[in-house]
Coordinates of C-alpha atoms in Angstrom, one line a residue:
M1 CA 1.6 -17.1 -9.6
E2 CA 2.5 -16.5 -13.2
D3 CA 6.2 -16.2 -14.4
L4 CA 7.6 -12.8 -15.2
P5 CA 8.0 -11.8 -18.8
E6 CA 11.4 -12.7 -20.3
C7 CA 12.4 -9.1 -20.8
R8 CA 12.1 -8.6 -17.0
V9 CA 14.4 -11.5 -16.0
R10 CA 16.9 -11.5 -18.9
N11 CA 20.2 -9.6 -18.6
T12 CA 19.6 -6.5 -20.7
R13 CA 20.8 -2.9 -20.9
P14 CA 18.6 -0.3 -19.4
F15 CA 16.0 1.0 -21.8
E16 CA 16.4 -1.9 -24.2
H17 CA 12.7 -2.6 -23.7
I18 CA 10.6 0.4 -23.2
G19 CA 7.0 1.6 -22.8
I20 CA 5.9 5.1 -24.0
D21 CA 2.9 6.8 -22.4
Y22 CA 1.4 10.2 -23.3
F23 CA -0.6 12.2 -20.7
C24 CA -3.2 14.8 -21.4
P25 CA -3.1 18.3 -20.0
I26 CA -2.3 18.6 -16.4
S27 CA -2.9 22.0 -14.7
T28 CA 0.2 23.4 -13.1
R29 CA 1.1 26.7 -11.5
E30 CA 4.4 28.5 -12.0
N31 CA 5.1 32.0 -10.7
D32 CA 1.4 32.5 -10.0
I33 CA 0.5 31.7 -13.6
N34 CA -1.8 28.7 -14.3
K35 CA -0.9 26.7 -17.3
K36 CA -1.6 23.2 -18.8
V37 CA 1.2 20.9 -19.7
H38 CA 1.3 17.7 -21.8
G39 CA 4.0 15.1 -21.6
T40 CA 5.4 11.8 -22.4
I41 CA 6.8 9.2 -20.1
V42 CA 9.4 6.7 -21.4
T43 CA 9.7 3.7 -19.0
C44 CA 12.3 1.0 -19.0
T45 CA 10.4 -2.3 -18.6
T46 CA 13.4 -4.0 -17.0
T47 CA 14.6 -1.5 -14.4
R48 CA 11.5 0.8 -14.2
L49 CA 13.6 3.9 -14.8
L50 CA 11.8 6.9 -16.2
H51 CA 12.6 9.6 -18.8
L52 CA 10.1 12.5 -19.0
V53 CA 9.5 14.7 -22.0
S54 CA 7.5 17.8 -21.0
N55 CA 6.0 18.8 -24.3
M56 CA 3.9 16.8 -26.7
A57 CA 4.5 18.7 -29.9
T58 CA 5.5 16.3 -32.6
T59 CA 8.9 17.9 -33.4
T60 CA 9.7 18.3 -29.7
L61 CA 8.9 14.6 -29.0
L62 CA 10.9 13.4 -32.0
H63 CA 13.9 15.5 -30.9
A64 CA 13.6 14.2 -27.4
L65 CA 13.4 10.6 -28.5
R66 CA 16.5 11.1 -30.8
R67 CA 18.4 12.6 -27.9
F68 CA 17.2 9.8 -25.6
F69 CA 18.2 6.9 -28.0
A70 CA 21.4 8.3 -29.5
P71 CA 23.7 7.7 -26.5
R72 CA 22.2 4.3 -25.8
Y73 CA 22.2 2.9 -29.3
P74 CA 25.1 4.1 -31.5

């Protein structure tokens, strides 16, 4: 079996190493109204914690990433 990547076994803070995935429209139903949602998933590669962003508009995504990184990296 192959060794784990260094970022998985080294002592690091959560979300120091991340992966970002975007997902295409998913049909949802809210209050009997069908709608499609886009999203972004930010995953910590060390702890596998998730942070979800429910909109894929450029400004929304940039604001979400700023809010996400600000408390972690002053």
